[in-house]
């Protein structure tokens, strides 16, 4: 039981490049979320999903897309990377609403 | 939407002393309040949580108290140890909210030997 697995752990991109951050969980959790963490600003919600085929925007969705084709996977796509997207990205999952969230190890992303 | 404020942003205590971190929330319908600990370079990990039908919960040296009327909740760590040094985040959510948790901005706790 691996929990929440994120890949890659580190990535450096050039402005304008696109990439996908992967997130997979093996706990059969329905709810999954993506957060970004910047110094002094806590964890901010980018996008979330309450089940396969259902996604919605969080508080900072601009510049990111998500999809949820299976219960296990919830990839985050950066469409055209910008320096303002330099951050640590965490994926999290929970069985349902109002339950503890389990976090992955994070992806540290730098945009030059 | 929900807004969670967390204070203080930094806290230094002597080893063996107690530490208290406070959070306030805005949505009176919120009913689930977890606390996460994040060590440097690591993932946030749940350390304790409380639901609105309970006023206090303890787990060894850690306790959380909830005041629904005032809409605030606090984390109490007793007999602090150097390994308690980390960033602590409070969060709030309510049943039926697909957005799940709203996090506070975090408290950097440093336990001085």
Coordinates of N, CA and C in Angstrom, one line a residue:
Chain A
X1 N 0.8 -1.2 0.0 CA 0.0 0.0 0.0 C 0.9 1.2 0.0
X2 N 1.0 1.9 -1.2 CA 2.0 3.0 -1.3 C 1.4 4.3 -0.9
X3 N 0.0 4.4 -0.8 CA -0.6 5.7 -0.4 C -0.7 6.6 -1.6
X4 N -0.3 7.8 -1.5 CA -0.3 8.8 -2.6 C 1.1 8.9 -3.2
X5 N 1.2 8.7 -4.5 CA 2.5 8.7 -5.1 C 2.5 9.8 -6.1
X6 N 3.5 10.7 -6.0 CA 3.7 11.8 -7.0 C 5.0 11.7 -7.8
X7 N 4.9 12.0 -9.0 CA 6.1 12.0 -9.9 C 6.0 13.2 -10.8
X8 N 7.1 13.8 -11.2 CA 8.5 13.6 -10.6 C 8.6 14.3 -9.2
X9 N 9.7 14.1 -8.6 CA 9.9 14.8 -7.3 C 10.5 16.2 -7.5
X10 N 11.3 16.3 -8.6 CA 11.9 17.6 -8.9 C 11.7 17.8 -10.4
X11 N 11.6 19.1 -10.8 CA 11.5 19.4 -12.2 C 11.9 20.9 -12.4
X12 N 12.7 21.1 -13.5 CA 13.0 22.5 -13.9 C 12.5 22.6 -15.3
X13 N 11.7 23.7 -15.5 CA 11.2 24.0 -16.8 C 11.6 25.4 -17.3
X14 N 11.5 25.6 -18.6 CA 11.7 26.9 -19.1 C 10.3 27.6 -19.3
X15 N 10.3 28.9 -19.2 CA 9.0 29.6 -19.5 C 8.4 29.2 -20.8
X16 N 7.1 28.9 -20.8 CA 6.4 28.5 -22.0 C 6.3 27.0 -22.2
X17 N 7.1 26.2 -21.5 CA 7.0 24.8 -21.7 C 5.8 24.2 -20.9
X18 N 5.3 23.1 -21.4 CA 4.2 22.4 -20.7 C 4.7 21.1 -20.1
X19 N 4.0 20.7 -19.1 CA 4.3 19.4 -18.5 C 3.1 18.9 -17.6
X20 N 3.2 17.6 -17.3 CA 2.2 17.0 -16.5 C 2.8 16.5 -15.2
X21 N 2.2 16.8 -14.0 CA 2.6 16.3 -12.8 C 1.6 15.1 -12.5
X22 N 2.2 14.0 -12.2 CA 1.4 12.8 -12.0 C 1.1 12.6 -10.5
X23 N -0.1 12.0 -10.3 CA -0.5 11.7 -8.9 C -1.4 10.4 -9.0
X24 N -1.0 9.4 -8.2 CA -1.8 8.2 -8.1 C -1.9 7.8 -6.7
X25 N -3.1 7.2 -6.4 CA -3.4 6.7 -5.0 C -4.0 5.3 -5.1
X26 N -3.6 4.5 -4.1 CA -4.1 3.1 -4.2 C -5.0 2.8 -3.0
X27 N -5.6 3.8 -2.4 CA -6.5 3.6 -1.3 C -8.0 3.6 -1.6
X28 N -8.3 3.7 -2.9 CA -9.6 3.7 -3.4 C -10.4 4.9 -2.9
X29 N -9.6 6.0 -2.7 CA -10.3 7.3 -2.3 C -11.0 8.0 -3.4
X30 N -12.2 8.5 -3.1 CA -13.0 9.2 -4.1 C -12.5 10.6 -4.3
X31 N -12.1 11.3 -3.3 CA -11.7 12.7 -3.3 C -10.2 12.8 -3.5
X32 N -9.8 13.7 -4.5 CA -8.4 14.0 -4.7 C -8.3 15.5 -5.0
X33 N -7.2 16.1 -4.6 CA -6.9 17.5 -4.7 C -5.5 17.8 -5.0
X34 N -5.3 18.9 -5.7 CA -4.0 19.5 -5.9 C -3.8 20.8 -5.2
X35 N -2.7 21.0 -4.4 CA -2.4 22.2 -3.7 C -1.0 22.7 -4.2
X36 N -0.8 24.0 -4.1 CA 0.5 24.5 -4.3 C 0.9 25.2 -2.9
X37 N 2.2 25.1 -2.6 CA 2.7 25.6 -1.4 C 3.8 26.6 -1.6
X38 N 3.5 27.8 -1.3 CA 4.5 28.9 -1.4 C 4.9 29.4 0.0
X39 N 6.1 29.9 0.1 CA 6.5 30.4 1.5 C 5.6 31.4 2.1
X40 N 5.2 31.1 3.3 CA 4.3 32.1 4.0 C 2.9 32.1 3.6
X41 N 2.5 31.2 2.7 CA 1.1 31.3 2.2 C 0.4 30.0 2.4
X42 N 0.9 29.0 3.1 CA 0.2 27.8 3.4 C -0.1 27.0 2.1
X43 N -1.1 26.2 2.1 CA -1.5 25.4 1.0 C -2.7 25.9 0.3
X44 N -2.6 26.2 -0.9 CA -3.7 26.8 -1.7 C -4.2 25.7 -2.7
X45 N -5.5 25.6 -2.7 CA -6.2 24.6 -3.6 C -6.2 25.0 -5.0
X46 N -5.7 24.2 -5.9 CA -5.7 24.5 -7.3 C -6.9 23.9 -8.0
X47 N -7.1 22.6 -8.0 CA -8.2 21.8 -8.5 C -8.5 20.7 -7.6
X48 N -9.7 20.2 -7.7 CA -10.1 19.0 -6.9 C -11.1 18.1 -7.7
X49 N -11.3 16.9 -7.2 CA -12.2 16.0 -7.9 C -12.9 15.1 -6.8
X50 N -14.1 14.9 -7.0 CA -14.9 14.1 -6.0 C -15.2 12.7 -6.6
X51 N -14.6 12.4 -7.7 CA -14.8 11.0 -8.3 C -14.4 11.1 -9.8
X52 N -14.3 9.9 -10.3 CA -13.9 9.8 -11.7 C -14.8 10.5 -12.6
X53 N -14.3 11.4 -13.5 CA -15.1 12.1 -14.4 C -15.6 13.5 -13.9
X54 N -15.2 13.8 -12.6 CA -15.8 15.0 -12.0 C -14.6 15.8 -11.4
X55 N -14.4 17.0 -12.0 CA -13.4 17.9 -11.4 C -14.0 19.3 -11.3
X56 N -13.3 20.1 -10.5 CA -13.7 21.5 -10.3 C -12.6 22.4 -9.9
X57 N -12.7 23.7 -10.0 CA -11.7 24.6 -9.7 C -11.6 24.9 -8.2
X58 N -10.3 25.1 -7.7 CA -10.1 25.6 -6.4 C -9.9 27.1 -6.4
X59 N -9.1 27.6 -5.5 CA -8.9 29.1 -5.4 C -7.9 29.7 -6.4
X60 N -6.9 28.8 -6.9 CA -5.9 29.3 -7.8 C -5.8 28.4 -9.0
X61 N -6.8 28.3 -9.9 CA -6.8 27.4 -11.0 C -6.2 27.8 -12.3
X62 N -5.9 29.2 -12.4 CA -5.5 29.7 -13.7 C -4.1 29.1 -14.1
X63 N -4.0 28.6 -15.3 CA -2.7 28.1 -15.8 C -2.6 26.6 -15.6
X64 N -3.6 26.0 -15.0 CA -3.6 24.5 -14.7 C -4.8 23.8 -15.3
X65 N -4.7 22.6 -15.7 CA -5.8 21.8 -16.1 C -5.7 20.4 -15.4
X66 N -6.8 19.8 -15.1 CA -6.8 18.5 -14.5 C -7.8 17.6 -15.3
X67 N -7.7 16.3 -15.1 CA -8.7 15.3 -15.5 C -8.7 14.2 -14.6
X68 N -9.8 13.4 -14.5 CA -9.9 12.3 -13.6 C -10.6 11.2 -14.4
X69 N -9.8 10.4 -15.1 CA -10.4 9.3 -15.9 C -10.5 8.0 -15.1
X70 N -9.8 7.9 -14.0 CA -9.9 6.7 -13.2 C -9.9 7.2 -11.7
X71 N -10.3 6.3 -10.8 CA -10.3 6.7 -9.4 C -8.9 6.9 -8.9
X72 N -8.0 6.2 -9.5 CA -6.6 6.1 -8.9 C -5.8 7.4 -9.3
X73 N -6.0 7.9 -10.5 CA -5.1 8.9 -11.1 C -5.7 10.3 -11.2
X74 N -4.9 11.3 -10.9 CA -5.4 12.7 -11.0 C -4.2 13.6 -11.4
X75 N -3.9 13.6 -12.7 CA -2.7 14.4 -13.2 C -3.1 15.9 -13.3
X76 N -2.0 16.7 -13.1 CA -2.1 18.1 -13.1 C -1.3 18.6 -14.3
X77 N -1.9 19.4 -15.2 CA -1.1 19.8 -16.4 C -0.9 21.3 -16.3
X78 N 0.4 21.7 -16.5 CA 0.7 23.1 -16.7 C 0.7 23.4 -18.2
X79 N -0.1 24.3 -18.6 CA -0.3 24.5 -20.1 C 0.9 25.3 -20.7
X80 N 1.3 26.3 -20.1 CA 2.4 27.2 -20.6 C 3.1 27.7 -19.3
X81 N 4.2 27.1 -18.9 CA 4.8 27.4 -17.6 C 5.2 28.9 -17.5
X82 N 5.0 29.5 -16.3 CA 5.4 30.8 -16.0 C 6.2 30.8 -14.7
X83 N 7.1 31.8 -14.6 CA 7.9 31.8 -13.3 C 7.1 31.9 -12.1
X84 N 5.8 32.5 -12.1 CA 5.0 32.5 -11.0 C 4.4 31.2 -10.5
X85 N 4.7 30.2 -11.4 CA 4.2 28.8 -11.0 C 5.3 28.0 -10.3
X86 N 6.5 28.6 -10.1 CA 7.5 28.0 -9.3 C 6.9 27.8 -7.9
X87 N 6.9 26.5 -7.4 CA 6.3 26.2 -6.2 C 6.5 24.7 -5.9
X88 N 6.0 24.3 -4.7 CA 6.0 22.9 -4.4 C 4.5 22.5 -4.5
X89 N 4.3 21.4 -5.3 CA 2.9 21.0 -5.5 C 2.7 19.7 -4.8
X90 N 1.5 19.7 -4.1 CA 1.1 18.5 -3.3 C -0.2 18.0 -3.8
X91 N -0.2 16.7 -4.0 CA -1.5 16.0 -4.3 C -2.0 15.3 -3.0
X92 N -3.3 15.3 -2.8 CA -3.8 14.7 -1.6 C -5.1 13.9 -1.9
X93 N -5.4 13.0 -1.1 CA -6.6 12.2 -1.3 C -7.3 11.9 0.0
X94 N -8.6 11.7 0.0 CA -9.4 11.3 1.1 C -10.5 10.4 0.7
X95 N -11.0 9.6 1.7 CA -12.1 8.7 1.4 C -13.4 9.4 0.9
X96 N -13.7 10.5 1.5 CA -14.8 11.4 1.2 C -14.6 12.7 1.8
X97 N -15.6 13.6 1.8 CA -15.5 14.9 2.4 C -15.5 14.7 3.9
X98 N -14.9 15.7 4.5 CA -14.8 15.8 6.0 C -14.0 14.6 6.6
X99 N -13.1 14.1 5.8 CA -12.2 13.0 6.3 C -10.7 13.5 6.2
X100 N -9.8 12.8 6.9 CA -8.4 13.2 6.8 C -7.9 13.1 5.4
X101 N -7.1 14.0 5.0 CA -6.5 14.0 3.7 C -5.1 13.4 3.8
X102 N -4.7 12.6 2.9 CA -3.4 11.9 2.8 C -2.6 12.6 1.7
X103 N -1.4 13.1 2.0 CA -0.6 13.8 1.1 C 0.5 13.0 0.4
X104 N 0.8 13.3 -0.8 CA 2.0 12.7 -1.4 C 3.2 13.5 -1.0
X105 N 4.4 13.1 -1.5 CA 5.7 13.7 -1.1 C 5.9 15.0 -1.7
X106 N 5.2 15.4 -2.7 CA 5.3 16.7 -3.4 C 6.2 16.6 -4.6
X107 N 6.0 17.6 -5.5 CA 6.9 17.9 -6.6 C 7.4 19.3 -6.5
X108 N 8.7 19.4 -6.5 CA 9.3 20.8 -6.4 C 9.6 21.2 -7.8
X109 N 8.9 22.3 -8.3 CA 8.9 22.7 -9.6 C 9.5 24.1 -9.7
X110 N 10.5 24.3 -10.6 CA 11.1 25.6 -10.8 C 11.0 26.0 -12.3
X111 N 10.5 27.2 -12.5 CA 10.3 27.7 -13.9 C 11.3 28.8 -14.1
X112 N 12.1 28.7 -15.1 CA 13.2 29.7 -15.3 C 12.7 30.6 -16.4
Chain B
X1 N -16.8 31.9 0.9 CA -16.1 30.6 1.2 C -15.5 30.7 2.6
X2 N -14.9 29.6 3.0 CA -14.3 29.6 4.3 C -13.0 30.3 4.3
X3 N -12.6 31.0 5.5 CA -11.4 31.7 5.7 C -10.8 31.2 7.0
X4 N -9.6 30.8 7.0 CA -8.9 30.3 8.3 C -7.7 31.2 8.5
X5 N -7.7 31.8 9.7 CA -6.5 32.6 10.1 C -5.8 31.9 11.2
X6 N -4.5 31.9 11.2 CA -3.6 31.2 12.1 C -2.6 32.1 12.7
X7 N -2.4 32.0 14.0 CA -1.5 32.8 14.8 C -0.8 32.0 15.9
X8 N 0.5 32.2 16.2 CA 1.4 33.2 15.5 C 2.0 32.5 14.2
X9 N 2.7 33.3 13.5 CA 3.3 32.7 12.3 C 4.6 32.0 12.7
X10 N 5.3 32.5 13.7 CA 6.5 31.9 14.3 C 6.4 31.8 15.8
X11 N 6.9 30.7 16.3 CA 6.8 30.5 17.8 C 8.1 29.8 18.2
X12 N 8.8 30.3 19.2 CA 10.0 29.7 19.8 C 9.7 29.4 21.2
X13 N 10.0 28.2 21.6 CA 9.8 27.8 23.0 C 11.1 27.0 23.5
X14 N 11.3 27.0 24.8 CA 12.3 26.2 25.4 C 11.9 24.8 25.5
X15 N 12.8 23.9 25.3 CA 12.4 22.4 25.4 C 11.8 22.2 26.8
X16 N 10.7 21.5 26.8 CA 10.0 21.2 28.0 C 8.8 22.1 28.3
X17 N 8.8 23.3 27.7 CA 7.7 24.2 27.8 C 6.6 23.8 26.9
X18 N 5.4 24.5 27.1 CA 4.2 24.2 26.3 C 4.2 25.2 25.1
X19 N 3.5 24.8 24.0 CA 3.3 25.6 22.9 C 1.8 25.6 22.5
X20 N 1.3 26.8 22.2 CA -0.1 26.9 21.8 C -0.2 27.7 20.5
X21 N -0.9 27.1 19.5 CA -1.2 27.7 18.2 C -2.7 27.9 18.1
X22 N -3.1 29.1 17.6 CA -4.6 29.4 17.6 C -5.0 29.6 16.1
X23 N -6.2 29.2 15.8 CA -6.8 29.4 14.5 C -8.3 29.9 14.7
X24 N -8.7 30.8 13.8 CA -10.1 31.2 13.8 C -10.6 30.8 12.4
X25 N -11.9 30.5 12.3 CA -12.5 30.2 11.0 C -13.8 31.1 10.8
X26 N -14.2 31.2 9.6 CA -15.3 32.1 9.3 C -16.7 31.4 9.1
X27 N -16.6 30.2 8.6 CA -17.9 29.5 8.2 C -18.4 28.8 9.4
X28 N -19.6 29.2 9.9 CA -20.1 28.6 11.1 C -20.6 27.2 10.8
X29 N -20.7 26.8 9.5 CA -21.1 25.4 9.2 C -19.9 24.4 9.2
X30 N -18.7 24.9 9.3 CA -17.5 24.1 9.4 C -17.6 23.2 10.6
X31 N -17.3 21.9 10.4 CA -17.4 21.0 11.5 C -16.3 19.9 11.6
X32 N -15.2 20.1 10.9 CA -14.1 19.2 10.9 C -12.8 20.0 10.9
X33 N -12.0 19.8 11.9 CA -10.8 20.7 12.1 C -9.5 19.8 12.4
X34 N -8.8 19.6 11.3 CA -7.5 18.8 11.5 C -6.3 19.7 11.7
X35 N -5.3 19.1 12.2 CA -4.0 19.8 12.4 C -2.9 18.9 11.7
X36 N -2.1 19.6 10.9 CA -1.0 18.9 10.2 C 0.3 19.4 10.6
X37 N 1.3 18.5 10.7 CA 2.7 18.8 11.0 C 3.5 18.6 9.7
X38 N 4.3 19.6 9.3 CA 5.2 19.5 8.2 C 6.6 19.7 8.5
X39 N 7.4 18.7 8.5 CA 8.9 18.9 8.7 C 9.5 19.4 7.4
X40 N 10.7 20.0 7.5 CA 11.3 20.6 6.4 C 11.5 19.6 5.2
X41 N 11.0 20.0 4.1 CA 11.1 19.1 2.9 C 10.3 17.9 2.8
X42 N 9.3 17.8 3.8 CA 8.5 16.6 3.9 C 7.0 17.0 3.5
X43 N 6.2 16.0 3.5 CA 4.8 16.2 3.2 C 4.1 16.6 4.5
X44 N 2.9 17.3 4.4 CA 2.1 17.5 5.7 C 1.5 16.2 6.1
X45 N 1.6 16.0 7.5 CA 1.0 14.8 8.0 C 0.1 15.1 9.1
X46 N -1.1 14.4 9.1 CA -2.1 14.7 10.1 C -1.6 14.2 11.5
X47 N -1.7 15.1 12.5 CA -1.3 14.8 13.9 C -2.5 14.6 14.8
X48 N -3.6 15.4 14.6 CA -4.8 15.3 15.4 C -5.9 16.0 14.7
X49 N -7.1 15.6 14.9 CA -8.3 16.3 14.4 C -9.4 16.2 15.4
X50 N -10.4 17.2 15.2 CA -11.5 17.3 16.1 C -12.7 17.6 15.3
X51 N -13.9 17.1 15.7 CA -15.1 17.4 15.1 C -16.0 18.3 16.0
X52 N -17.0 18.9 15.4 CA -17.6 20.0 16.2 C -18.5 19.5 17.3
X53 N -18.7 18.2 17.4 CA -19.5 17.6 18.5 C -18.7 17.3 19.7
X54 N -17.4 17.7 19.6 CA -16.4 17.5 20.7 C -15.7 18.8 21.1
X55 N -15.5 19.1 22.3 CA -14.9 20.3 22.7 C -13.4 20.2 22.9
X56 N -12.9 19.0 23.1 CA -11.5 18.8 23.4 C -11.1 17.4 23.0
X57 N -9.9 17.2 22.5 CA -9.4 15.9 22.2 C -7.9 15.8 22.5
X58 N -7.4 14.8 23.1 CA -6.0 14.6 23.5 C -5.4 13.4 22.9
X59 N -4.1 13.5 22.6 CA -3.3 12.3 22.2 C -1.9 12.5 22.7
X60 N -1.7 11.9 23.8 CA -0.4 12.0 24.5 C -0.1 13.5 24.8
X61 N 1.0 14.0 24.2 CA 1.4 15.4 24.5 C 0.6 16.5 23.7
X62 N -0.2 16.0 22.8 CA -0.9 16.9 21.9 C -2.4 17.0 22.3
X63 N -3.0 18.2 22.2 CA -4.4 18.3 22.5 C -4.9 19.4 21.6
X64 N -6.2 19.3 21.2 CA -6.9 20.4 20.4 C -8.1 20.7 21.2
X65 N -8.4 22.0 21.2 CA -9.7 22.5 21.8 C -10.4 23.3 20.8
X66 N -11.8 23.3 20.9 CA -12.6 23.9 19.9 C -13.7 24.7 20.7
X67 N -13.8 26.0 20.3 CA -14.9 26.9 20.8 C -15.7 27.2 19.6
X68 N -16.9 26.6 19.4 CA -17.7 26.8 18.3 C -18.4 28.2 18.3
X69 N -18.7 28.6 19.5 CA -19.4 30.0 19.6 C -18.4 31.0 19.1
X70 N -17.2 31.0 19.5 CA -16.2 32.0 19.1 C -15.6 31.7 17.8
X71 N -15.8 30.5 17.2 CA -15.3 30.0 16.0 C -13.7 30.0 16.0
X72 N -13.2 29.4 17.0 CA -11.7 29.3 17.0 C -11.4 27.9 17.7
X73 N -10.2 27.4 17.3 CA -9.7 26.2 17.8 C -8.2 26.3 18.0
X74 N -7.6 25.6 18.9 CA -6.2 25.7 19.3 C -5.5 24.3 19.4
X75 N -4.2 24.4 19.1 CA -3.4 23.2 19.3 C -2.5 23.4 20.4
X76 N -2.4 22.5 21.3 CA -1.6 22.6 22.5 C -0.6 21.4 22.5
X77 N 0.7 21.8 22.6 CA 1.7 20.8 22.7 C 2.4 21.0 24.1
X78 N 2.4 19.9 24.9 CA 3.1 20.0 26.2 C 4.4 19.3 26.2
X79 N 5.2 19.7 27.1 CA 6.6 19.0 27.3 C 7.3 19.0 25.9
X80 N 7.4 20.1 25.2 CA 8.0 20.1 23.9 C 9.4 19.5 23.8
X81 N 9.6 18.9 22.7 CA 10.9 18.3 22.4 C 11.5 18.8 21.1
X82 N 12.8 18.7 20.9 CA 13.4 19.3 19.6 C 12.7 18.7 18.4
X83 N 12.3 17.5 18.4 CA 11.6 16.9 17.3 C 10.2 17.4 17.0
X84 N 9.7 18.2 17.9 CA 8.4 18.9 17.6 C 8.6 20.1 16.7
X85 N 9.9 20.5 16.5 CA 10.2 21.7 15.6 C 9.7 21.3 14.2
X86 N 8.8 22.2 13.6 CA 8.2 21.9 12.3 C 7.2 23.1 12.0
X87 N 6.6 23.0 10.9 CA 5.5 24.0 10.5 C 4.2 23.2 10.8
X88 N 3.3 23.9 11.5 CA 2.0 23.3 11.8 C 0.9 24.1 11.1
X89 N 0.0 23.4 10.5 CA -1.1 24.0 9.8 C -2.4 23.5 10.4
X90 N -3.3 24.5 10.6 CA -4.7 24.1 11.0 C -5.5 24.2 9.7
X91 N -6.7 23.5 9.7 CA -7.5 23.5 8.6 C -9.0 23.4 9.0
X92 N -9.9 23.7 8.2 CA -11.3 23.5 8.5 C -12.1 23.1 7.3
X93 N -13.2 22.3 7.5 CA -14.1 22.0 6.4 C -15.4 21.7 7.0
X94 N -16.4 21.5 6.1 CA -17.8 21.2 6.5 C -18.3 20.0 5.6
X95 N -19.2 19.3 6.2 CA -19.8 18.1 5.5 C -20.4 18.6 4.2
X96 N -20.2 17.9 3.2 CA -20.9 18.2 1.9 C -20.1 19.2 1.1
X97 N -18.9 19.7 1.6 CA -18.1 20.6 0.9 C -17.1 19.8 0.0
X98 N -17.3 19.8 -1.3 CA -16.4 19.1 -2.1 C -15.0 19.7 -2.1
X99 N -14.9 21.0 -1.8 CA -13.6 21.6 -1.7 C -12.7 21.2 -0.5
X100 N -13.3 20.5 0.4 CA -12.6 19.9 1.5 C -12.0 20.9 2.3
X101 N -10.7 20.8 2.5 CA -10.0 21.6 3.6 C -9.6 23.0 3.1
X102 N -9.8 24.0 4.0 CA -9.2 25.3 3.9 C -8.1 25.4 4.9
X103 N -6.9 25.7 4.5 CA -5.8 25.7 5.5 C -5.4 27.1 6.0
X104 N -4.9 27.2 7.2 CA -4.3 28.4 7.7 C -2.9 28.5 7.1
X105 N -2.3 29.7 7.3 CA -1.0 30.0 6.7 C 0.2 29.3 7.3
X106 N 0.0 28.7 8.5 CA 1.1 27.9 9.1 C 1.8 28.6 10.2
X107 N 2.3 27.8 11.2 CA 3.1 28.3 12.3 C 4.4 27.6 12.3
X108 N 5.6 28.3 12.2 CA 6.9 27.7 12.3 C 7.2 27.6 13.8
X109 N 7.2 26.4 14.4 CA 7.5 26.1 15.8 C 9.0 25.7 15.9
X110 N 9.7 26.4 16.7 CA 11.1 26.0 17.0 C 11.2 25.7 18.5
X111 N 11.7 24.5 18.8 CA 11.9 24.1 20.2 C 13.4 24.2 20.4
X112 N 13.8 25.1 21.3 CA 15.2 25.4 21.6 C 15.7 24.5 22.7
X113 N 16.8 23.8 22.5 CA 17.4 22.9 23.5 C 17.9 23.6 24.7

